mmCIF file with all atom_site columns, C-alpha atoms in Angstrom:
data_model
loop_
_atom_site.group_PDB
_atom_site.id
_atom_site.type_symbol
_atom_site.label_atom_id
_atom_site.label_alt_id
_atom_site.label_comp_id
_atom_site.label_asym_id
_atom_site.label_entity_id
_atom_site.label_seq_id
_atom_site.pdbx_PDB_ins_code
_atom_site.Cartn_x
_atom_site.Cartn_y
_atom_site.Cartn_z
_atom_site.occupancy
_atom_site.B_iso_or_equiv
_atom_site.pdbx_formal_charge
_atom_site.auth_seq_id
_atom_site.auth_comp_id
_atom_site.auth_asym_id
_atom_site.auth_atom_id
_atom_site.pdbx_PDB_model_num
ATOM 1   C CA . GLN A 1 1   ? -23.613 67.321 -5.673  1.00 0.00 ? 185 GLN A CA 1
ATOM 2   C CA . CYS A 1 2   ? -26.759 69.147 -4.781  1.00 0.00 ? 186 CYS A CA 1
ATOM 3   C CA . PRO A 1 3   ? -27.607 72.118 -2.743  1.00 0.00 ? 187 PRO A CA 1
ATOM 4   C CA . LEU A 1 4   ? -28.742 71.791 1.021   1.00 0.00 ? 188 LEU A CA 1
ATOM 5   C CA . GLY A 1 5   ? -32.046 69.810 1.153   1.00 0.00 ? 189 GLY A CA 1
ATOM 6   C CA . CYS A 1 6   ? -31.240 66.402 -0.565  1.00 0.00 ? 190 CYS A CA 1
ATOM 7   C CA . GLY A 1 7   ? -31.632 62.855 0.958   1.00 0.00 ? 191 GLY A CA 1
ATOM 8   C CA . GLY A 1 8   ? -33.693 61.865 4.264   1.00 0.00 ? 192 GLY A CA 1
ATOM 9   C CA . VAL A 1 9   ? -34.115 59.442 6.785   1.00 0.00 ? 193 VAL A CA 1
ATOM 10  C CA . ILE A 1 10  ? -36.927 56.868 5.913   1.00 0.00 ? 194 ILE A CA 1
ATOM 11  C CA . ARG A 1 11  ? -38.589 54.417 8.400   1.00 0.00 ? 195 ARG A CA 1
ATOM 12  C CA . VAL A 1 12  ? -39.481 50.935 6.732   1.00 0.00 ? 196 VAL A CA 1
ATOM 13  C CA . ASP A 1 13  ? -42.057 48.557 8.584   1.00 0.00 ? 197 ASP A CA 1
ATOM 14  C CA . PRO A 1 14  ? -40.232 45.233 8.259   1.00 0.00 ? 198 PRO A CA 1
ATOM 15  C CA . VAL A 1 15  ? -43.544 43.214 7.829   1.00 0.00 ? 199 VAL A CA 1
ATOM 16  C CA . THR A 1 16  ? -45.300 45.520 5.332   1.00 0.00 ? 200 THR A CA 1
ATOM 17  C CA . GLY A 1 17  ? -42.625 47.181 3.830   1.00 0.00 ? 201 GLY A CA 1
ATOM 18  C CA . ALA A 1 18  ? -44.572 50.624 4.166   1.00 0.00 ? 202 ALA A CA 1
ATOM 19  C CA . GLN A 1 19  ? -42.355 53.660 4.034   1.00 0.00 ? 203 GLN A CA 1
ATOM 20  C CA . THR A 1 20  ? -42.527 56.968 6.308   1.00 0.00 ? 204 THR A CA 1
ATOM 21  C CA . ALA A 1 21  ? -40.345 59.936 6.066   1.00 0.00 ? 205 ALA A CA 1
ATOM 22  C CA . ILE A 1 22  ? -38.973 60.629 9.450   1.00 0.00 ? 206 ILE A CA 1
ATOM 23  C CA . SER A 1 23  ? -36.671 63.662 8.285   1.00 0.00 ? 207 SER A CA 1
ATOM 24  C CA . SER A 1 24  ? -35.846 65.111 4.661   1.00 0.00 ? 208 SER A CA 1
ATOM 25  C CA . GLY A 1 25  ? -34.221 67.953 3.114   1.00 0.00 ? 209 GLY A CA 1
ATOM 26  C CA . GLY A 1 26  ? -33.016 70.545 5.655   1.00 0.00 ? 210 GLY A CA 1
ATOM 27  C CA . SER A 1 27  ? -29.120 70.281 6.214   1.00 0.00 ? 211 SER A CA 1
ATOM 28  C CA . PHE A 1 28  ? -28.735 66.833 4.204   1.00 0.00 ? 212 PHE A CA 1
ATOM 29  C CA . VAL A 1 29  ? -26.819 67.012 1.157   1.00 0.00 ? 213 VAL A CA 1
ATOM 30  C CA . ALA A 1 30  ? -25.703 63.351 0.557   1.00 0.00 ? 214 ALA A CA 1
ATOM 31  C CA . PRO A 1 31  ? -26.306 61.458 3.809   1.00 0.00 ? 215 PRO A CA 1
ATOM 32  C CA . LEU A 1 32  ? -24.637 58.167 3.804   1.00 0.00 ? 216 LEU A CA 1
ATOM 33  C CA . GLY A 1 33  ? -24.310 56.472 7.145   1.00 0.00 ? 217 GLY A CA 1
ATOM 34  C CA . ILE A 1 34  ? -27.041 56.248 9.926   1.00 0.00 ? 218 ILE A CA 1
ATOM 35  C CA . ALA A 1 35  ? -26.873 55.080 13.691  1.00 0.00 ? 219 ALA A CA 1
ATOM 36  C CA . LEU A 1 36  ? -29.386 54.991 16.613  1.00 0.00 ? 220 LEU A CA 1
ATOM 37  C CA . ALA A 1 37  ? -28.598 56.422 20.034  1.00 0.00 ? 221 ALA A CA 1
ATOM 38  C CA . PRO A 1 38  ? -29.382 54.563 23.179  1.00 0.00 ? 222 PRO A CA 1
ATOM 39  C CA . ASN A 1 39  ? -31.638 57.585 23.782  1.00 0.00 ? 223 ASN A CA 1
ATOM 40  C CA . GLY A 1 40  ? -33.565 57.234 20.570  1.00 0.00 ? 224 GLY A CA 1
ATOM 41  C CA . ASN A 1 41  ? -31.857 60.126 18.723  1.00 0.00 ? 225 ASN A CA 1
ATOM 42  C CA . ILE A 1 42  ? -30.654 59.333 15.122  1.00 0.00 ? 226 ILE A CA 1
ATOM 43  C CA . TRP A 1 43  ? -27.601 60.396 13.937  1.00 0.00 ? 227 TRP A CA 1
ATOM 44  C CA . VAL A 1 44  ? -26.501 60.613 10.358  1.00 0.00 ? 228 VAL A CA 1
ATOM 45  C CA . ALA A 1 45  ? -23.253 61.196 8.571   1.00 0.00 ? 229 ALA A CA 1
ATOM 46  C CA . ASP A 1 46  ? -23.168 63.260 5.579   1.00 0.00 ? 230 ASP A CA 1
ATOM 47  C CA . PRO A 1 47  ? -19.809 63.789 3.908   1.00 0.00 ? 231 PRO A CA 1
ATOM 48  C CA . ASN A 1 48  ? -20.615 67.331 2.538   1.00 0.00 ? 232 ASN A CA 1
ATOM 49  C CA . VAL A 1 49  ? -22.105 68.564 6.031   1.00 0.00 ? 233 VAL A CA 1
ATOM 50  C CA . GLY A 1 50  ? -20.840 66.356 9.001   1.00 0.00 ? 234 GLY A CA 1
ATOM 51  C CA . VAL A 1 51  ? -22.681 64.788 11.573  1.00 0.00 ? 235 VAL A CA 1
ATOM 52  C CA . ILE A 1 52  ? -26.153 65.451 12.093  1.00 0.00 ? 236 ILE A CA 1
ATOM 53  C CA . ARG A 1 53  ? -28.701 65.001 14.904  1.00 0.00 ? 237 ARG A CA 1
ATOM 54  C CA . VAL A 1 54  ? -32.272 63.872 13.867  1.00 0.00 ? 238 VAL A CA 1
ATOM 55  C CA . ASP A 1 55  ? -35.154 64.329 16.459  1.00 0.00 ? 239 ASP A CA 1
ATOM 56  C CA . PRO A 1 56  ? -36.945 60.878 15.851  1.00 0.00 ? 240 PRO A CA 1
ATOM 57  C CA . GLY A 1 57  ? -40.209 62.556 16.662  1.00 0.00 ? 241 GLY A CA 1
ATOM 58  C CA . THR A 1 58  ? -40.088 65.795 15.184  1.00 0.00 ? 242 THR A CA 1
ATOM 59  C CA . GLY A 1 59  ? -37.507 65.210 12.417  1.00 0.00 ? 243 GLY A CA 1
ATOM 60  C CA . ALA A 1 60  ? -35.914 68.394 13.320  1.00 0.00 ? 244 ALA A CA 1
ATOM 61  C CA . GLN A 1 61  ? -32.170 68.406 12.328  1.00 0.00 ? 245 GLN A CA 1
ATOM 62  C CA . THR A 1 62  ? -29.033 69.508 14.102  1.00 0.00 ? 246 THR A CA 1
ATOM 63  C CA . ILE A 1 63  ? -25.607 69.789 12.593  1.00 0.00 ? 247 ILE A CA 1
ATOM 64  C CA . VAL A 1 64  ? -23.417 68.733 15.682  1.00 0.00 ? 248 VAL A CA 1
ATOM 65  C CA . SER A 1 65  ? -19.981 68.327 14.211  1.00 0.00 ? 249 SER A CA 1
ATOM 66  C CA . GLY A 1 66  ? -19.596 70.197 10.822  1.00 0.00 ? 250 GLY A CA 1
ATOM 67  C CA . ARG A 1 67  ? -16.659 70.615 8.585   1.00 0.00 ? 251 ARG A CA 1
ATOM 68  C CA . VAL A 1 68  ? -14.939 72.879 10.987  1.00 0.00 ? 252 VAL A CA 1
ATOM 69  C CA . GLY A 1 69  ? -12.710 72.438 14.034  1.00 0.00 ? 253 GLY A CA 1
ATOM 70  C CA . ARG A 1 70  ? -9.328  70.501 14.408  1.00 0.00 ? 254 ARG A CA 1
ATOM 71  C CA . PHE A 1 71  ? -10.378 67.737 12.284  1.00 0.00 ? 255 PHE A CA 1
ATOM 72  C CA . VAL A 1 72  ? -12.062 68.759 9.030   1.00 0.00 ? 256 VAL A CA 1
ATOM 73  C CA . LEU A 1 73  ? -14.687 66.033 8.347   1.00 0.00 ? 257 LEU A CA 1
ATOM 74  C CA . SER A 1 74  ? -13.843 65.667 4.526   1.00 0.00 ? 258 SER A CA 1
ATOM 75  C CA . GLY A 1 75  ? -15.951 62.452 4.071   1.00 0.00 ? 259 GLY A CA 1
ATOM 76  C CA . PRO A 1 76  ? -17.682 60.952 6.996   1.00 0.00 ? 260 PRO A CA 1
ATOM 77  C CA . ARG A 1 77  ? -19.410 57.925 5.601   1.00 0.00 ? 261 ARG A CA 1
ATOM 78  C CA . SER A 1 78  ? -20.362 55.613 8.517   1.00 0.00 ? 262 SER A CA 1
ATOM 79  C CA . ILE A 1 79  ? -21.377 56.199 11.973  1.00 0.00 ? 263 ILE A CA 1
ATOM 80  C CA . THR A 1 80  ? -22.103 54.419 15.180  1.00 0.00 ? 264 THR A CA 1
ATOM 81  C CA . VAL A 1 81  ? -23.006 55.453 18.750  1.00 0.00 ? 265 VAL A CA 1
ATOM 82  C CA . ALA A 1 82  ? -21.606 53.771 21.647  1.00 0.00 ? 266 ALA A CA 1
ATOM 83  C CA . PRO A 1 83  ? -23.585 52.765 24.822  1.00 0.00 ? 267 PRO A CA 1
ATOM 84  C CA . ASN A 1 84  ? -22.352 55.663 26.702  1.00 0.00 ? 268 ASN A CA 1
ATOM 85  C CA . GLY A 1 85  ? -23.510 57.954 23.638  1.00 0.00 ? 269 GLY A CA 1
ATOM 86  C CA . ASP A 1 86  ? -20.218 59.056 22.282  1.00 0.00 ? 270 ASP A CA 1
ATOM 87  C CA . ILE A 1 87  ? -20.125 59.067 18.358  1.00 0.00 ? 271 ILE A CA 1
ATOM 88  C CA . PHE A 1 88  ? -17.894 57.451 16.072  1.00 0.00 ? 272 PHE A CA 1
ATOM 89  C CA . VAL A 1 89  ? -17.540 58.162 12.484  1.00 0.00 ? 273 VAL A CA 1
ATOM 90  C CA . VAL A 1 90  ? -15.112 56.964 9.657   1.00 0.00 ? 274 VAL A CA 1
ATOM 91  C CA . ASP A 1 91  ? -13.916 59.766 7.654   1.00 0.00 ? 275 ASP A CA 1
ATOM 92  C CA . GLU A 1 92  ? -13.217 58.459 4.311   1.00 0.00 ? 276 GLU A CA 1
ATOM 93  C CA . LEU A 1 93  ? -10.145 60.629 3.143   1.00 0.00 ? 277 LEU A CA 1
ATOM 94  C CA . GLY A 1 94  ? -9.331  62.225 6.651   1.00 0.00 ? 278 GLY A CA 1
ATOM 95  C CA . ALA A 1 95  ? -6.851  64.998 7.073   1.00 0.00 ? 279 ALA A CA 1
ATOM 96  C CA . SER A 1 96  ? -4.173  62.335 6.727   1.00 0.00 ? 280 SER A CA 1
ATOM 97  C CA . GLY A 1 97  ? -5.743  61.669 3.141   1.00 0.00 ? 281 GLY A CA 1
ATOM 98  C CA . GLY A 1 98  ? -5.995  57.886 3.995   1.00 0.00 ? 282 GLY A CA 1
ATOM 99  C CA . GLY A 1 99  ? -8.870  57.803 6.268   1.00 0.00 ? 283 GLY A CA 1
ATOM 100 C CA . GLU A 1 100 ? -9.543  58.353 10.038  1.00 0.00 ? 284 GLU A CA 1
ATOM 101 C CA . VAL A 1 101 ? -11.516 57.091 13.082  1.00 0.00 ? 285 VAL A CA 1
ATOM 102 C CA . ILE A 1 102 ? -13.056 60.091 14.907  1.00 0.00 ? 286 ILE A CA 1
ATOM 103 C CA . ARG A 1 103 ? -14.830 60.417 18.098  1.00 0.00 ? 287 ARG A CA 1
ATOM 104 C CA . ILE A 1 104 ? -17.352 63.154 18.536  1.00 0.00 ? 288 ILE A CA 1
ATOM 105 C CA . ASN A 1 105 ? -18.934 64.299 21.533  1.00 0.00 ? 289 ASN A CA 1
ATOM 106 C CA . PRO A 1 106 ? -22.677 64.410 21.292  1.00 0.00 ? 290 PRO A CA 1
ATOM 107 C CA . LEU A 1 107 ? -23.252 67.519 23.237  1.00 0.00 ? 291 LEU A CA 1
ATOM 108 C CA . THR A 1 108 ? -20.364 69.792 22.065  1.00 0.00 ? 292 THR A CA 1
ATOM 109 C CA . GLY A 1 109 ? -19.525 68.388 18.766  1.00 0.00 ? 293 GLY A CA 1
ATOM 110 C CA . ALA A 1 110 ? -15.710 68.323 19.862  1.00 0.00 ? 294 ALA A CA 1
ATOM 111 C CA . GLN A 1 111 ? -13.613 65.844 17.676  1.00 0.00 ? 295 GLN A CA 1
ATOM 112 C CA . THR A 1 112 ? -10.905 63.507 19.051  1.00 0.00 ? 296 THR A CA 1
ATOM 113 C CA . LEU A 1 113 ? -8.748  61.551 16.467  1.00 0.00 ? 297 LEU A CA 1
ATOM 114 C CA . ILE A 1 114 ? -8.636  57.808 17.565  1.00 0.00 ? 298 ILE A CA 1
ATOM 115 C CA . SER A 1 115 ? -6.743  56.365 14.544  1.00 0.00 ? 299 SER A CA 1
ATOM 116 C CA . SER A 1 116 ? -5.613  57.504 11.058  1.00 0.00 ? 300 SER A CA 1
ATOM 117 C CA . GLY A 1 117 ? -2.565  56.537 8.585   1.00 0.00 ? 301 GLY A CA 1
ATOM 118 C CA . GLY A 1 118 ? -1.191  53.281 8.846   1.00 0.00 ? 302 GLY A CA 1
ATOM 119 C CA . ASN A 1 119 ? -3.150  50.786 6.769   1.00 0.00 ? 303 ASN A CA 1
ATOM 120 C CA . PHE A 1 120 ? -6.011  53.055 6.211   1.00 0.00 ? 304 PHE A CA 1
ATOM 121 C CA . VAL A 1 121 ? -6.331  54.054 2.629   1.00 0.00 ? 305 VAL A CA 1
ATOM 122 C CA . ILE A 1 122 ? -9.942  54.576 2.027   1.00 0.00 ? 306 ILE A CA 1
ATOM 123 C CA . ALA A 1 123 ? -11.976 53.687 5.180   1.00 0.00 ? 307 ALA A CA 1
ATOM 124 C CA . VAL A 1 124 ? -15.292 53.405 4.782   1.00 0.00 ? 308 VAL A CA 1
ATOM 125 C CA . ASP A 1 125 ? -17.102 51.489 7.601   1.00 0.00 ? 309 ASP A CA 1
ATOM 126 C CA . LEU A 1 126 ? -16.504 51.019 11.611  1.00 0.00 ? 310 LEU A CA 1
ATOM 127 C CA . ALA A 1 127 ? -18.095 48.615 14.007  1.00 0.00 ? 311 ALA A CA 1
ATOM 128 C CA . LEU A 1 128 ? -17.361 47.323 17.662  1.00 0.00 ? 312 LEU A CA 1
ATOM 129 C CA . THR A 1 129 ? -16.972 43.743 18.159  1.00 0.00 ? 313 THR A CA 1
ATOM 130 C CA . ALA A 1 130 ? -18.601 41.769 21.256  1.00 0.00 ? 314 ALA A CA 1
ATOM 131 C CA . SER A 1 131 ? -15.038 42.211 22.935  1.00 0.00 ? 315 SER A CA 1
ATOM 132 C CA . GLY A 1 132 ? -14.942 45.677 22.486  1.00 0.00 ? 316 GLY A CA 1
ATOM 133 C CA . ASP A 1 133 ? -12.343 46.047 19.322  1.00 0.00 ? 317 ASP A CA 1
ATOM 134 C CA . ILE A 1 134 ? -13.170 48.825 16.932  1.00 0.00 ? 318 ILE A CA 1
ATOM 135 C CA . LEU A 1 135 ? -12.849 47.374 13.471  1.00 0.00 ? 319 LEU A CA 1
ATOM 136 C CA . VAL A 1 136 ? -12.543 49.493 10.161  1.00 0.00 ? 320 VAL A CA 1
ATOM 137 C CA . VAL A 1 137 ? -13.050 48.224 6.777   1.00 0.00 ? 321 VAL A CA 1
ATOM 138 C CA . ASP A 1 138 ? -10.826 49.903 4.305   1.00 0.00 ? 322 ASP A CA 1
ATOM 139 C CA . GLN A 1 139 ? -11.500 49.518 0.427   1.00 0.00 ? 323 GLN A CA 1
ATOM 140 C CA . ASN A 1 140 ? -7.914  49.701 -0.445  1.00 0.00 ? 324 ASN A CA 1
ATOM 141 C CA . ALA A 1 141 ? -6.081  48.685 2.541   1.00 0.00 ? 325 ALA A CA 1
ATOM 142 C CA . PHE A 1 142 ? -2.996  46.094 1.904   1.00 0.00 ? 326 PHE A CA 1
ATOM 143 C CA . GLY A 1 143 ? -2.813  46.934 -1.790  1.00 0.00 ? 327 GLY A CA 1
ATOM 144 C CA . GLY A 1 144 ? -6.345  46.909 -3.248  1.00 0.00 ? 328 GLY A CA 1
ATOM 145 C CA . GLY A 1 145 ? -7.650  43.694 -1.854  1.00 0.00 ? 329 GLY A CA 1
ATOM 146 C CA . GLY A 1 146 ? -10.112 45.483 0.846   1.00 0.00 ? 330 GLY A CA 1
ATOM 147 C CA . GLY A 1 147 ? -9.643  44.277 4.710   1.00 0.00 ? 331 GLY A CA 1
ATOM 148 C CA . VAL A 1 148 ? -10.760 44.858 8.233   1.00 0.00 ? 332 VAL A CA 1
ATOM 149 C CA . ILE A 1 149 ? -8.733  46.732 10.285  1.00 0.00 ? 333 ILE A CA 1
ATOM 150 C CA . LYS A 1 150 ? -8.467  46.368 14.167  1.00 0.00 ? 334 LYS A CA 1
ATOM 151 C CA . VAL A 1 151 ? -7.795  49.338 16.091  1.00 0.00 ? 335 VAL A CA 1
ATOM 152 C CA . ASN A 1 152 ? -6.212  48.488 19.206  1.00 0.00 ? 336 ASN A CA 1
ATOM 153 C CA . GLU A 1 153 ? -6.926  51.370 21.366  1.00 0.00 ? 337 GLU A CA 1
ATOM 154 C CA . ARG A 1 154 ? -8.381  49.496 24.512  1.00 0.00 ? 338 ARG A CA 1
ATOM 155 C CA . ALA A 1 155 ? -9.658  52.846 26.154  1.00 0.00 ? 339 ALA A CA 1
ATOM 156 C CA . PHE A 1 156 ? -12.302 52.674 23.234  1.00 0.00 ? 340 PHE A CA 1
ATOM 157 C CA . TYR A 1 157 ? -13.761 49.150 23.493  1.00 0.00 ? 341 TYR A CA 1
ATOM 158 C CA . ASP A 1 158 ? -17.328 48.855 24.018  1.00 0.00 ? 342 ASP A CA 1
ATOM 159 C CA . LYS A 1 159 ? -17.857 52.298 22.790  1.00 0.00 ? 343 LYS A CA 1
ATOM 160 C CA . LEU A 1 160 ? -19.426 51.424 19.470  1.00 0.00 ? 344 LEU A CA 1
ATOM 161 C CA . GLY A 1 161 ? -22.755 49.854 18.700  1.00 0.00 ? 345 GLY A CA 1
ATOM 162 C CA . ALA A 1 162 ? -24.608 47.990 15.899  1.00 0.00 ? 346 ALA A CA 1
ATOM 163 C CA . THR A 1 163 ? -26.786 49.420 13.288  1.00 0.00 ? 347 THR A CA 1
ATOM 164 C CA . ALA A 1 164 ? -30.375 48.214 12.911  1.00 0.00 ? 348 ALA A CA 1
ATOM 165 C CA . LYS A 1 165 ? -29.846 46.390 9.750   1.00 0.00 ? 349 LYS A CA 1
ATOM 166 C CA . SER A 1 166 ? -26.681 44.232 10.630  1.00 0.00 ? 350 SER A CA 1
ATOM 167 C CA . PRO A 1 167 ? -23.873 43.815 13.229  1.00 0.00 ? 351 PRO A CA 1
ATOM 168 C CA . ARG A 1 168 ? -21.209 46.308 12.308  1.00 0.00 ? 352 ARG A CA 1
ATOM 169 C CA . TRP A 1 169 ? -18.318 43.841 13.945  1.00 0.00 ? 353 TRP A CA 1
ATOM 170 C CA . ALA A 1 170 ? -19.310 41.134 11.267  1.00 0.00 ? 354 ALA A CA 1
ATOM 171 C CA . MET A 1 171 ? -18.715 43.150 8.157   1.00 0.00 ? 355 MET A CA 1
ATOM 172 C CA . ALA A 1 172 ? -15.881 42.947 5.804   1.00 0.00 ? 356 ALA A CA 1
ATOM 173 C CA . PHE A 1 173 ? -15.498 43.078 1.915   1.00 0.00 ? 357 PHE A CA 1
ATOM 174 C CA . LYS A 1 174 ? -12.836 42.087 -0.496  1.00 0.00 ? 358 LYS A CA 1
ATOM 175 C CA . TYR A 1 175 ? -12.207 43.436 -4.112  1.00 0.00 ? 359 TYR A CA 1
ATOM 176 C CA . GLU A 1 176 ? -11.719 41.387 -7.078  1.00 0.00 ? 360 GLU A CA 1
ATOM 177 C CA . SER A 1 177 ? -8.034  40.662 -7.888  1.00 0.00 ? 361 SER A CA 1
ATOM 178 C CA . ALA A 1 178 ? -6.443  42.753 -10.627 1.00 0.00 ? 362 ALA A CA 1
ATOM 179 C CA . ARG A 1 179 ? -6.717  41.219 -14.012 1.00 0.00 ? 363 ARG A CA 1
ATOM 180 C CA . ALA A 1 180 ? -4.644  41.120 -17.080 1.00 0.00 ? 364 ALA A CA 1
ATOM 181 C CA . THR A 1 181 ? -4.113  39.370 -20.571 1.00 0.00 ? 365 THR A CA 1
ATOM 182 C CA . THR A 1 182 ? -1.134  37.324 -21.392 1.00 0.00 ? 366 THR A CA 1
ATOM 183 C CA . ARG A 1 183 ? 0.021   36.155 -24.644 1.00 0.00 ? 367 ARG A CA 1
ATOM 184 C CA . LEU A 1 184 ? 1.301   32.351 -24.570 1.00 0.00 ? 368 LEU A CA 1
ATOM 185 C CA . LYS A 1 185 ? 4.385   32.435 -26.839 1.00 0.00 ? 369 LYS A CA 1
ATOM 186 C CA . ALA A 1 186 ? 5.764   28.775 -26.635 1.00 0.00 ? 370 ALA A CA 1
ATOM 187 C CA . ILE A 1 187 ? 4.927   25.455 -25.001 1.00 0.00 ? 371 ILE A CA 1
ATOM 188 C CA . THR A 1 188 ? 8.001   23.279 -23.900 1.00 0.00 ? 372 THR A CA 1
ATOM 189 C CA . VAL A 1 189 ? 6.871   19.595 -23.290 1.00 0.00 ? 373 VAL A CA 1
ATOM 190 C CA . GLN A 1 190 ? 8.679   17.239 -20.681 1.00 0.00 ? 374 GLN A CA 1
ATOM 191 C CA . VAL A 1 191 ? 8.329   13.949 -19.562 1.00 0.00 ? 375 VAL A CA 1
ATOM 192 C CA . GLY A 1 192 ? 9.177   13.657 -16.023 1.00 0.00 ? 376 GLY A CA 1
ATOM 193 C CA . ARG A 1 193 ? 8.676   10.811 -13.230 1.00 0.00 ? 377 ARG A CA 1
ATOM 194 C CA . THR A 1 194 ? 6.243   11.466 -10.330 1.00 0.00 ? 378 THR A CA 1
#
């Protein structure tokens, strides 16, 4: 952990690789997720601060939804912005202790719980499919194998977007299976007909 002023948003030219700081220091502590709104605003998820709006022209930071309110954002890791401007975050731990999907009003910062509990253990990313399903990647769903979880609330279809680096609806991962050492004590040989 570091005090306020760690981390930043950096623009990278895809042709030259040149890097330009857009916003740094300020309210950032440990920024993890980034999304671009239809109006050009940059949104950052910081698990130590909450959801921060960054003006792309000036780099000015505004905490829109912090670690206060009905749902205390305990670990917002991933963020996306819907075409209508609504913000969706995956709160890794959430009040339920297993991850939550929360919608945040970009003007008021009001938080609305969309989904929690169930298969969520350590929810870390979210995406919107082309058909409008909200997908959540959880590091430990279904016994530690990872997974993709579909949020079936049709009212929230078409609400999430994609990042500049990849379509969020196309990502999932699986952890390596557990390993153990076994001792072979005996071998019984049999002859059979197959």
